[in-house]
mmCIF file of C-alpha atoms and ligand atoms in Angstrom:
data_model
loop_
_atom_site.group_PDB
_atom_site.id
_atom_site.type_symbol
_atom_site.label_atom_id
_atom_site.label_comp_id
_atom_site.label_asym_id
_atom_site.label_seq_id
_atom_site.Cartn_x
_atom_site.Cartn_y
_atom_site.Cartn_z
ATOM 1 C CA UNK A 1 -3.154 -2.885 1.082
ATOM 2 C CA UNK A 2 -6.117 -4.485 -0.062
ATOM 3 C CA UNK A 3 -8.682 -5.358 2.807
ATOM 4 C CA UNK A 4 -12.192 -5.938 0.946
ATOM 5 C CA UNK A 5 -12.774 -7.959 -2.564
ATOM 6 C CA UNK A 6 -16.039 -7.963 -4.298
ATOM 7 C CA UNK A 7 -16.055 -11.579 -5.359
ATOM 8 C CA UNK A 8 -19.860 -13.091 -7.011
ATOM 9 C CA UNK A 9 -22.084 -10.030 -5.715
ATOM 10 C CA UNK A 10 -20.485 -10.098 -1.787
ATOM 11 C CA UNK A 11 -17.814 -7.738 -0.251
ATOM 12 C CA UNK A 12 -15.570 -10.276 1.419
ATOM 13 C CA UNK A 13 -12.197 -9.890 3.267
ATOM 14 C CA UNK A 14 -8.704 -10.105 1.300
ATOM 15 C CA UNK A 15 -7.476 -13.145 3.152
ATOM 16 C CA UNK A 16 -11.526 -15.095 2.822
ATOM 17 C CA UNK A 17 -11.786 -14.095 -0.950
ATOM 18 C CA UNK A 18 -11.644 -16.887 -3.190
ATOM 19 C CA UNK A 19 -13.486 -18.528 -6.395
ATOM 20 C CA UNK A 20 -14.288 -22.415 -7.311
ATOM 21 C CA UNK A 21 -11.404 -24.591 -8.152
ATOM 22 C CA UNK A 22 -13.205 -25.387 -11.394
ATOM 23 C CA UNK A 23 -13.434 -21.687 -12.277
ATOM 24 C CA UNK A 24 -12.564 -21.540 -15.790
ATOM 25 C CA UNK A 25 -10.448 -18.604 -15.487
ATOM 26 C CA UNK A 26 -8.100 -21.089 -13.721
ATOM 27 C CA UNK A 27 -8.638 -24.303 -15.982
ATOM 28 C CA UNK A 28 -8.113 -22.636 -19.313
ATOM 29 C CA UNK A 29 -7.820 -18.521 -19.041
ATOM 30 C CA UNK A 30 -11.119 -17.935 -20.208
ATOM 31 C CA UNK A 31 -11.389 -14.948 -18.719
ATOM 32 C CA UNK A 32 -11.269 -11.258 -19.239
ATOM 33 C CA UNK A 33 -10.199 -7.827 -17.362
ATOM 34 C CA UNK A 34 -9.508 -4.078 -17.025
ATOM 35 C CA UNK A 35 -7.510 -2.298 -14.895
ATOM 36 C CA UNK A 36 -8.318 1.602 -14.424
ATOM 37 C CA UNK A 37 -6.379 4.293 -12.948
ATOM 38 C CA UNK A 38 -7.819 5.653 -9.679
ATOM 39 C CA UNK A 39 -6.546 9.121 -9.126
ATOM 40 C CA UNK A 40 -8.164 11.286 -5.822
ATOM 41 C CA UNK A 41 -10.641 8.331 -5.307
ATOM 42 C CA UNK A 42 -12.316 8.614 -8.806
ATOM 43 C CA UNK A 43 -12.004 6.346 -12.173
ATOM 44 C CA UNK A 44 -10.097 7.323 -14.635
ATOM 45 C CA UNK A 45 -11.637 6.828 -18.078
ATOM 46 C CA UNK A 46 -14.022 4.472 -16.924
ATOM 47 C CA UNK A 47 -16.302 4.949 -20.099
ATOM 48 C CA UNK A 48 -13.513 3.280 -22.414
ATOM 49 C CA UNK A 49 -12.662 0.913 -19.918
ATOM 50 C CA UNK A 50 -16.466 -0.801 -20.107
ATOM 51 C CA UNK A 51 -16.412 0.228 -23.678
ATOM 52 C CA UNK A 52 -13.378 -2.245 -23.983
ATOM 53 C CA UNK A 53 -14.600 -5.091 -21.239
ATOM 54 C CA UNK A 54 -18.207 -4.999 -23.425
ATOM 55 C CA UNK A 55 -15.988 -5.995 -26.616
ATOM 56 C CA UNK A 56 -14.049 -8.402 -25.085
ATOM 57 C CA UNK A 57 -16.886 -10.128 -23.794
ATOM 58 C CA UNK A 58 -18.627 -10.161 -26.669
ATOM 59 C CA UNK A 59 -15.390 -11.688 -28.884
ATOM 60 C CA UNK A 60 -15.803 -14.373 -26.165
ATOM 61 C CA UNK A 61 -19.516 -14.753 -25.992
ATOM 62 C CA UNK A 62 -19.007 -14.555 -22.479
ATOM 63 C CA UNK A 63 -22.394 -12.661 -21.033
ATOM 64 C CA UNK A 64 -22.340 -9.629 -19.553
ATOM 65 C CA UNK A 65 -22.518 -10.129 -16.008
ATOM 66 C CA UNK A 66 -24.650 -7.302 -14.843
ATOM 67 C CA UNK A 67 -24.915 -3.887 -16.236
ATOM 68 C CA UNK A 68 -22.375 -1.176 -17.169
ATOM 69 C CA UNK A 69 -23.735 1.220 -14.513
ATOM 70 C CA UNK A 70 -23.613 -1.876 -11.767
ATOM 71 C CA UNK A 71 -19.744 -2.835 -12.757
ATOM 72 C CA UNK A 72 -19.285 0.890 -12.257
ATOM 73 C CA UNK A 73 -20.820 0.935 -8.668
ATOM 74 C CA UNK A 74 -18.796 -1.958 -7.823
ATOM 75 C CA UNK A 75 -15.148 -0.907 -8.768
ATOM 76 C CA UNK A 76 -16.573 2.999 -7.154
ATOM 77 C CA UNK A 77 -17.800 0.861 -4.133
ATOM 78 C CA UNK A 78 -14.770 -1.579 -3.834
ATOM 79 C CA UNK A 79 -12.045 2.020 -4.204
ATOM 80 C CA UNK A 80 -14.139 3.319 -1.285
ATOM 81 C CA UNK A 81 -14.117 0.346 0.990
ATOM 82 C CA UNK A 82 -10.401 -0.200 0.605
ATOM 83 C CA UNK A 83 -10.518 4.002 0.940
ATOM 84 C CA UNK A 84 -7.768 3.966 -2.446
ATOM 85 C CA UNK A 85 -7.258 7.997 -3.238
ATOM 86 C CA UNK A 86 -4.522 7.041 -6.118
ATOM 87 C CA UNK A 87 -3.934 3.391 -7.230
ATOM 88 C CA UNK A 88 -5.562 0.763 -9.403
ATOM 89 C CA UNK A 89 -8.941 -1.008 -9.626
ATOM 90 C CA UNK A 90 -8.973 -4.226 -11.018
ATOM 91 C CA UNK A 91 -11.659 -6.285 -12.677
ATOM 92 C CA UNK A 92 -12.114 -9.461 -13.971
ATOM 93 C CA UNK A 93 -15.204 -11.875 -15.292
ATOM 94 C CA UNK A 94 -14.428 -15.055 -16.453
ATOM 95 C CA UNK A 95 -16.629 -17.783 -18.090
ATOM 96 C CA UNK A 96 -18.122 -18.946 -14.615
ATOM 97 C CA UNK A 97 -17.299 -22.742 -12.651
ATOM 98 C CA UNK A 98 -17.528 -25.519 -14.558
ATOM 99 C CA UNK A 99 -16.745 -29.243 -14.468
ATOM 100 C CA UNK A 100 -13.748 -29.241 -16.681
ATOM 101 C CA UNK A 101 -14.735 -29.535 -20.328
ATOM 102 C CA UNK A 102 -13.814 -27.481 -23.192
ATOM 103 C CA UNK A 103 -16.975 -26.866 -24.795
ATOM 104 C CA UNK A 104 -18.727 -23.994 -23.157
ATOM 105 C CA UNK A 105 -21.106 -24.585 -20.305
ATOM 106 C CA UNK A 106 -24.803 -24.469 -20.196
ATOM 107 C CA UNK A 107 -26.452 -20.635 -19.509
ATOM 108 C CA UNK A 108 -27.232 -21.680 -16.194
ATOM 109 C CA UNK A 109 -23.465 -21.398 -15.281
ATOM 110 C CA UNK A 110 -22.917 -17.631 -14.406
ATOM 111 C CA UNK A 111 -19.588 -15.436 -15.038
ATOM 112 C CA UNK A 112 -17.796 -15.055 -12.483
ATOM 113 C CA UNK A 113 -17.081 -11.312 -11.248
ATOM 114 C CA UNK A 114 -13.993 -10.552 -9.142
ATOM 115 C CA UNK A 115 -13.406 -6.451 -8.185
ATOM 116 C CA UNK A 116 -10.118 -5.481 -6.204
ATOM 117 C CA UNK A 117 -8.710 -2.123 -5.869
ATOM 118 C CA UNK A 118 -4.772 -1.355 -4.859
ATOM 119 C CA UNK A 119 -3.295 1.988 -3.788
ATOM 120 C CA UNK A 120 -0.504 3.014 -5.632
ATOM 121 C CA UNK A 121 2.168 5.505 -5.107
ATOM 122 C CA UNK A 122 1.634 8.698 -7.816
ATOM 123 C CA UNK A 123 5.016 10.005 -6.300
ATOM 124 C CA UNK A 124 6.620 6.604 -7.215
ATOM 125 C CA UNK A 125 5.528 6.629 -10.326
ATOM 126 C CA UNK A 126 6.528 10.264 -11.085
ATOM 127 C CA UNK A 127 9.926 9.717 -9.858
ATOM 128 C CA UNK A 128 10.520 6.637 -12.518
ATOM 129 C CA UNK A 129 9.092 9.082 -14.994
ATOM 130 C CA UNK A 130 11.897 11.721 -14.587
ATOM 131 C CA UNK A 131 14.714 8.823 -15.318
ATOM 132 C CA UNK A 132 12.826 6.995 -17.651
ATOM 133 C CA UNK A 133 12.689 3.641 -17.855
ATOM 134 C CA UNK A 134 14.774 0.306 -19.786
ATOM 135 C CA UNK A 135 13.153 -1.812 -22.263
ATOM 136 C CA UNK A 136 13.732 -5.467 -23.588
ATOM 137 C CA UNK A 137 12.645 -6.521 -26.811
ATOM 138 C CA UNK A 138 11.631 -10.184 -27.312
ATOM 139 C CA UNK A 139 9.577 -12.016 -30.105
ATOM 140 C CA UNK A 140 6.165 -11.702 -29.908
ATOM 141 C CA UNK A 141 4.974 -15.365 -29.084
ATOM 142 C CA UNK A 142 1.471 -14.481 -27.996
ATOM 143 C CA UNK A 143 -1.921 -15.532 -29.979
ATOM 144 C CA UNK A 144 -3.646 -13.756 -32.445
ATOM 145 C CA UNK A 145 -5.833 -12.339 -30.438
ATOM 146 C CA UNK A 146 -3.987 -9.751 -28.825
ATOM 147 C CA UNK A 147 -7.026 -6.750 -29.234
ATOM 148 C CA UNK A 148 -9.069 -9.029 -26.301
ATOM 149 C CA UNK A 149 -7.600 -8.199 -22.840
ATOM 150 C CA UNK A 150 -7.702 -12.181 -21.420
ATOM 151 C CA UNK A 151 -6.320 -12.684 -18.750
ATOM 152 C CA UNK A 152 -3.941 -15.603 -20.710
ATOM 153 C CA UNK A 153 -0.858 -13.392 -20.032
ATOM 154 C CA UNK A 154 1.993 -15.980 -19.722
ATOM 155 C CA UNK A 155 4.263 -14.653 -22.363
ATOM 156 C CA UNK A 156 4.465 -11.245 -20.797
ATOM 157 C CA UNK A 157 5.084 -12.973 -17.817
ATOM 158 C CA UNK A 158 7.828 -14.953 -19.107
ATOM 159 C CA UNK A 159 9.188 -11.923 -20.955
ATOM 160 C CA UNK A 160 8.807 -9.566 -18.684
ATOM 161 C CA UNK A 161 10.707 -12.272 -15.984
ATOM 162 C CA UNK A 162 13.870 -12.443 -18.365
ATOM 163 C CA UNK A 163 14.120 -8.282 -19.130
ATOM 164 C CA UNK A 164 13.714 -8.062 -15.029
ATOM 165 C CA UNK A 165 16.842 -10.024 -14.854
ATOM 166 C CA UNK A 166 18.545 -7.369 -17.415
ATOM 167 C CA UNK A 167 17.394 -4.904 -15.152
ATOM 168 C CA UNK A 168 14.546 -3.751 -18.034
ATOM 169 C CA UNK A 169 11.518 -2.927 -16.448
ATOM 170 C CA UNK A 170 9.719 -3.461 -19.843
ATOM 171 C CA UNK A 171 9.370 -5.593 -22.722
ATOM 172 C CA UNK A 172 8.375 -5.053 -26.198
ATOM 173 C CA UNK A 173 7.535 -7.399 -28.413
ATOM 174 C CA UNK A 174 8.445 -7.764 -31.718
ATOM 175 C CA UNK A 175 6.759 -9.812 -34.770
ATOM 176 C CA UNK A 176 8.721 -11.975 -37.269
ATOM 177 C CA UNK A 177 9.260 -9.015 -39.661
ATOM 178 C CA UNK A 178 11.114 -7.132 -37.112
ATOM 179 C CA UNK A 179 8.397 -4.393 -36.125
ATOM 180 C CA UNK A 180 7.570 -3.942 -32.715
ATOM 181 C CA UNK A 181 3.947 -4.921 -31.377
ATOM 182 C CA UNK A 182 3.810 -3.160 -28.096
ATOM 183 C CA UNK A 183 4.624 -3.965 -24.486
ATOM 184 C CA UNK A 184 3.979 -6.180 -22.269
ATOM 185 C CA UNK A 185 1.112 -4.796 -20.307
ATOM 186 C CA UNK A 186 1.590 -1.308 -22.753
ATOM 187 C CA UNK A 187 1.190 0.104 -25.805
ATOM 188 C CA UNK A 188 4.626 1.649 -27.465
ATOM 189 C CA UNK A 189 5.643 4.932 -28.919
ATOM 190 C CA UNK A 190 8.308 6.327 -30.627
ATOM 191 C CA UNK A 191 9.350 10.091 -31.498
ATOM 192 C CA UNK A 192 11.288 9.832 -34.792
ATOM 193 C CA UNK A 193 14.183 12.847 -36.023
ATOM 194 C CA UNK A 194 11.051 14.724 -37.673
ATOM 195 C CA UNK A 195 9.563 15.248 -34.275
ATOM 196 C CA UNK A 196 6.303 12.772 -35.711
ATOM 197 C CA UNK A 197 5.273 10.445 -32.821
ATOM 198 C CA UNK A 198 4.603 7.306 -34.066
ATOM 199 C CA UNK A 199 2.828 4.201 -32.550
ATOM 200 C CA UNK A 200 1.071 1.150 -34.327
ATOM 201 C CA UNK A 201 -2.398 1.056 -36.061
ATOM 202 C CA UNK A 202 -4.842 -0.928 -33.649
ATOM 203 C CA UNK A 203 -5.500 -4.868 -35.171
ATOM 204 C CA UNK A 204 -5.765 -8.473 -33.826
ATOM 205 C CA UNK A 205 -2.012 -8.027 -32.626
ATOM 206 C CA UNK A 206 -1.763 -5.092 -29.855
ATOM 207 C CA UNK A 207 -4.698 -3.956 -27.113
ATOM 208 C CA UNK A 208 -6.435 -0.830 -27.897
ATOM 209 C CA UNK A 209 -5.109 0.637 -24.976
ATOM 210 C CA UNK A 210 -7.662 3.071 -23.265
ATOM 211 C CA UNK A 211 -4.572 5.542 -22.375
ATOM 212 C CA UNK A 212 -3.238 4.969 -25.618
ATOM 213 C CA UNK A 213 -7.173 6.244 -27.417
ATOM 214 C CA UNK A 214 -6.864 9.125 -24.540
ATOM 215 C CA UNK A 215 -3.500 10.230 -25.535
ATOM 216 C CA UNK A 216 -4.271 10.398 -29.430
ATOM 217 C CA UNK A 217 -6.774 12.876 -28.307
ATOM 218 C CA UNK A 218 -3.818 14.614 -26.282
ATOM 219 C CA UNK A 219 -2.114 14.378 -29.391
ATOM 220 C CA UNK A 220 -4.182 15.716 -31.642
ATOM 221 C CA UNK A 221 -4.926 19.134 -29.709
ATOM 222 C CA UNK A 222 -1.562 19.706 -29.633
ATOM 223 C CA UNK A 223 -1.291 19.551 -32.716
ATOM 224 C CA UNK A 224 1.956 16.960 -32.785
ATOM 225 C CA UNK A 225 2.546 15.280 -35.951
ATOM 226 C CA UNK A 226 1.348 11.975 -35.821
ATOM 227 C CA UNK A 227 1.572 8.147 -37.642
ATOM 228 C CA UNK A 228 -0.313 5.412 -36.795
ATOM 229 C CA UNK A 229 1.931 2.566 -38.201
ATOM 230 C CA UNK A 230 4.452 0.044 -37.088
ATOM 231 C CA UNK A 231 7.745 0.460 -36.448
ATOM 232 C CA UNK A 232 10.771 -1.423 -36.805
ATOM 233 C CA UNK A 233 12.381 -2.753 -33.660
ATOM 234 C CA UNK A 234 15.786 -0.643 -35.755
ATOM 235 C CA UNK A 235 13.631 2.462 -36.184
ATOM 236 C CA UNK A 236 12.950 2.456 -32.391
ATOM 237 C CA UNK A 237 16.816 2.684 -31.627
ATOM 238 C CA UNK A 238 17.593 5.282 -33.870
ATOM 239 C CA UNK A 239 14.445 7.144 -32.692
ATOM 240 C CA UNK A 240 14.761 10.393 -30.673
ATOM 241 C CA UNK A 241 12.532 9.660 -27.950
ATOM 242 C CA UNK A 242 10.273 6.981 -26.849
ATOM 243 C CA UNK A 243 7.567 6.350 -24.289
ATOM 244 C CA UNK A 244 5.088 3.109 -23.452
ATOM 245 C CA UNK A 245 1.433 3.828 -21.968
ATOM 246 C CA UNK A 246 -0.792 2.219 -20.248
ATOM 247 C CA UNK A 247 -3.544 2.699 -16.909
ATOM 248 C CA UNK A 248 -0.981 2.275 -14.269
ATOM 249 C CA UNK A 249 1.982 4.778 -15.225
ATOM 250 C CA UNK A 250 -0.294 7.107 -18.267
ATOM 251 C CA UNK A 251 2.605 7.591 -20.537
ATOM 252 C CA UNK A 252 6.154 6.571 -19.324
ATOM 253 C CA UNK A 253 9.336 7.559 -21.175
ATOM 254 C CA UNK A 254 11.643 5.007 -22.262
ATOM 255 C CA UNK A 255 15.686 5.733 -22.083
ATOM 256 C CA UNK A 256 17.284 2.315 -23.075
ATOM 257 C CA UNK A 257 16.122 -0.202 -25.503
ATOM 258 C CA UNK A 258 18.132 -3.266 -25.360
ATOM 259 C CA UNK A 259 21.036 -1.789 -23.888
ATOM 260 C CA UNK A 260 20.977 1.006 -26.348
ATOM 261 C CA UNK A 261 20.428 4.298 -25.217
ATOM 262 C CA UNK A 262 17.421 6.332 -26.671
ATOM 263 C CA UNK A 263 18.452 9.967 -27.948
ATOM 264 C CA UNK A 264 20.329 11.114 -25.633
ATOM 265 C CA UNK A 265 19.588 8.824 -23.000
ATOM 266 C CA UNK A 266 16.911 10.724 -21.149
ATOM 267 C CA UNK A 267 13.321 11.248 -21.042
ATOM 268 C CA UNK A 268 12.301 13.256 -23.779
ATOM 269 C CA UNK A 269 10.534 16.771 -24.422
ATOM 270 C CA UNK A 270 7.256 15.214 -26.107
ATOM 271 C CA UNK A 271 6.977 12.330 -24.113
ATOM 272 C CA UNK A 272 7.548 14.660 -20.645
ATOM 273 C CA UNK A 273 4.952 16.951 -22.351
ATOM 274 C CA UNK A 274 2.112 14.141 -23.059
ATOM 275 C CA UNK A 275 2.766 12.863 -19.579
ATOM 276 C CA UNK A 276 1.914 16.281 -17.981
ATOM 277 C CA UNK A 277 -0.971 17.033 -20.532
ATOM 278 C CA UNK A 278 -2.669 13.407 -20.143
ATOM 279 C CA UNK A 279 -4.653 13.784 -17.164
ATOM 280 C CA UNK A 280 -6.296 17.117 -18.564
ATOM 281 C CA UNK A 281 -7.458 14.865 -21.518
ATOM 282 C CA UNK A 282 -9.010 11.838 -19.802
ATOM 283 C CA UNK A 283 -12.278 11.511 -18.348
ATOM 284 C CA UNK A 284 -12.053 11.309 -14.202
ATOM 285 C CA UNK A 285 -15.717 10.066 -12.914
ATOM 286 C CA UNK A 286 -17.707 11.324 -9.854
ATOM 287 C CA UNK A 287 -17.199 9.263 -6.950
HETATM 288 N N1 PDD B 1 -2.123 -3.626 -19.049
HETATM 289 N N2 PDD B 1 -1.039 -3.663 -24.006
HETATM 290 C C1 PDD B 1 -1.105 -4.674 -23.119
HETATM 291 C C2 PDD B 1 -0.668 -6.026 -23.546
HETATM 292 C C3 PDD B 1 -1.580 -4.433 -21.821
HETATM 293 O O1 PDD B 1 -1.669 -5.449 -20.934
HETATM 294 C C4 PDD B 1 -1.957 -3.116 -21.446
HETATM 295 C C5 PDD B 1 -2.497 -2.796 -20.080
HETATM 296 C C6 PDD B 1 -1.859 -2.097 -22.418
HETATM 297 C C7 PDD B 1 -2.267 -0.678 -22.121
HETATM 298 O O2 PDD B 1 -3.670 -0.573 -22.020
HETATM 299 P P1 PDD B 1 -4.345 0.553 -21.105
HETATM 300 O O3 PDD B 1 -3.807 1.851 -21.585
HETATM 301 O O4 PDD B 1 -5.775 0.393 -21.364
HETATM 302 O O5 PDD B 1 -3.937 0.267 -19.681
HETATM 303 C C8 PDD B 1 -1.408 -2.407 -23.684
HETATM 304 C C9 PDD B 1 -2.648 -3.452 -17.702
HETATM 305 C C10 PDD B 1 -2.331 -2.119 -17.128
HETATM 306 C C11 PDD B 1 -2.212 -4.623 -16.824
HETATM 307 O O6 PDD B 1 -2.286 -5.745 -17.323
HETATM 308 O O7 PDD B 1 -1.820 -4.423 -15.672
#
């Protein structure tokens, strides 16, 4: 349960939290956010997280709203008021409140800062992990901007609606030339026959995923062959294994792709392997 929301420099109750009307996260999704892993009460990775909120301000000349070390004592201070030992902590700054107008406001108008954390259930999580997980593919009809984490997320919700109904707990989306872009809210992975684990280059059309820059270091000290490049949507059903990452589930094999089963229809040996390796490989902060 969440019981205390940081909302414009004030700790406020769930149920009083709120921002202006004319907020123009609301009027037009111009807005960003991260969402970090909280595991025993501490941040997970919390240096690529601001590394990655910094950029996406900056591609949106949206100003920083206070200091990397004070965004870090707010998400610390907002997981210790809602007492969260394993979940989520969410945050998001948008442009500010605004009378509606699509040019951007004057400097006076201030970003708006929202902080929430959630607890989450590790054991949950771990028990989806040893069955795996379905996937949908659908075409990739987001913008071109898909390396800024906005919070203008509609397709994956519209996606990820339909591949619910399919009973796919994931979508992946695929560009016009058949290769696959990532997930919804995930980066995707494939193991092919040779064992090489493959995932696409970062560019304007996935999110550098922070657990997907953690794993490649996970990858690389194990020494597991490895190709950054896309895949084809027909490579990734004939693959051996495959896996999605991403804060809230780390890395997360995948059994089923479109009603196809995925090797031999279980979680595989590299992507069980990364899973149990990634935690030694991220960065967990002080309290
Ligand atoms: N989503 N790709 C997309 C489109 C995402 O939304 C996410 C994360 C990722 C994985 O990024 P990371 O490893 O940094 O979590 C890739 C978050 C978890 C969300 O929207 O809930």
């Amino acid at each position: 349960m969440t019981r205390i929301v940081y909302v414009n420099g004030r700790y406020v109750p769930y149920s009083q939290a709120a921002v202006h009307v004319e907020d123009r996260g609301f009027q037009f999704a111009d807005s960003i956010y991260e969402v970090c892993e909280v595991r025993s009460g501490r941040l997970v990775d919390e240096e690529r997280h601001m590394a990655r909120l910094k950029r996406s301000l900056g591609e949106l000349q949206i100003s920083q709203p206070m200091s990397e070390k004070a965004l870090g004592h707010v998400m610390r201070e907002v997981v210790k008021r809602n007492r969260v030992r394993n979940g989520l902590v969410y945050l998001q700054v948008s442009r500010g409140a605004a009378p509606r107008e699509f040019l951007f406001p004057g400097d006076d108008v201030l970003p708006t800062v929202v902080c929430l954390a959630r607890p989450g259930s590790p054991a949950a999580i771990d028990a989806r992990a040893e069955v795996g997980i379905a996937i949908k593919s659908t075409p990739d009809i987001r913008w071109q901007r898909c390396d800024i984490k906005t919070v203008m997320l509609l397709p994956a919700c519209l996606a990820k609606e339909e591949a619910h109904k399919d009973g796919a707990r994931e979508v992946w989306f695929v560009d016009p030339d058949g290769y696959v872009t990532e997930g919804g809210s995930s980066n995707a992975w494939i193991v092919d026959g040779d064992g090489t684990v493959i995932t696409r280059q970062l560019g304007a059309d996935i999110l550098p995923g922070v657990t997907r820059a953690t794993l490649l270091d996970a990858i690389g000290e194990a020494k597991v062959r490895l190709s950054e490049r896309p895949f084809l949507l027909t490579e990734a059903y004939a693959a051996r294994e495959a896996f999605i990452t991403s804060a809230t589930q780390t890395v997360m094999p995948v059994v089923r792709i479109d009603g196809r089963a995925i090797g031999d229809g279980k979680p595989g040996p590299v992507a069980q392997s990364l899973r149990q390796k990634f935690h030694h490989f991220a960065t967990i902060s002080s309290a």
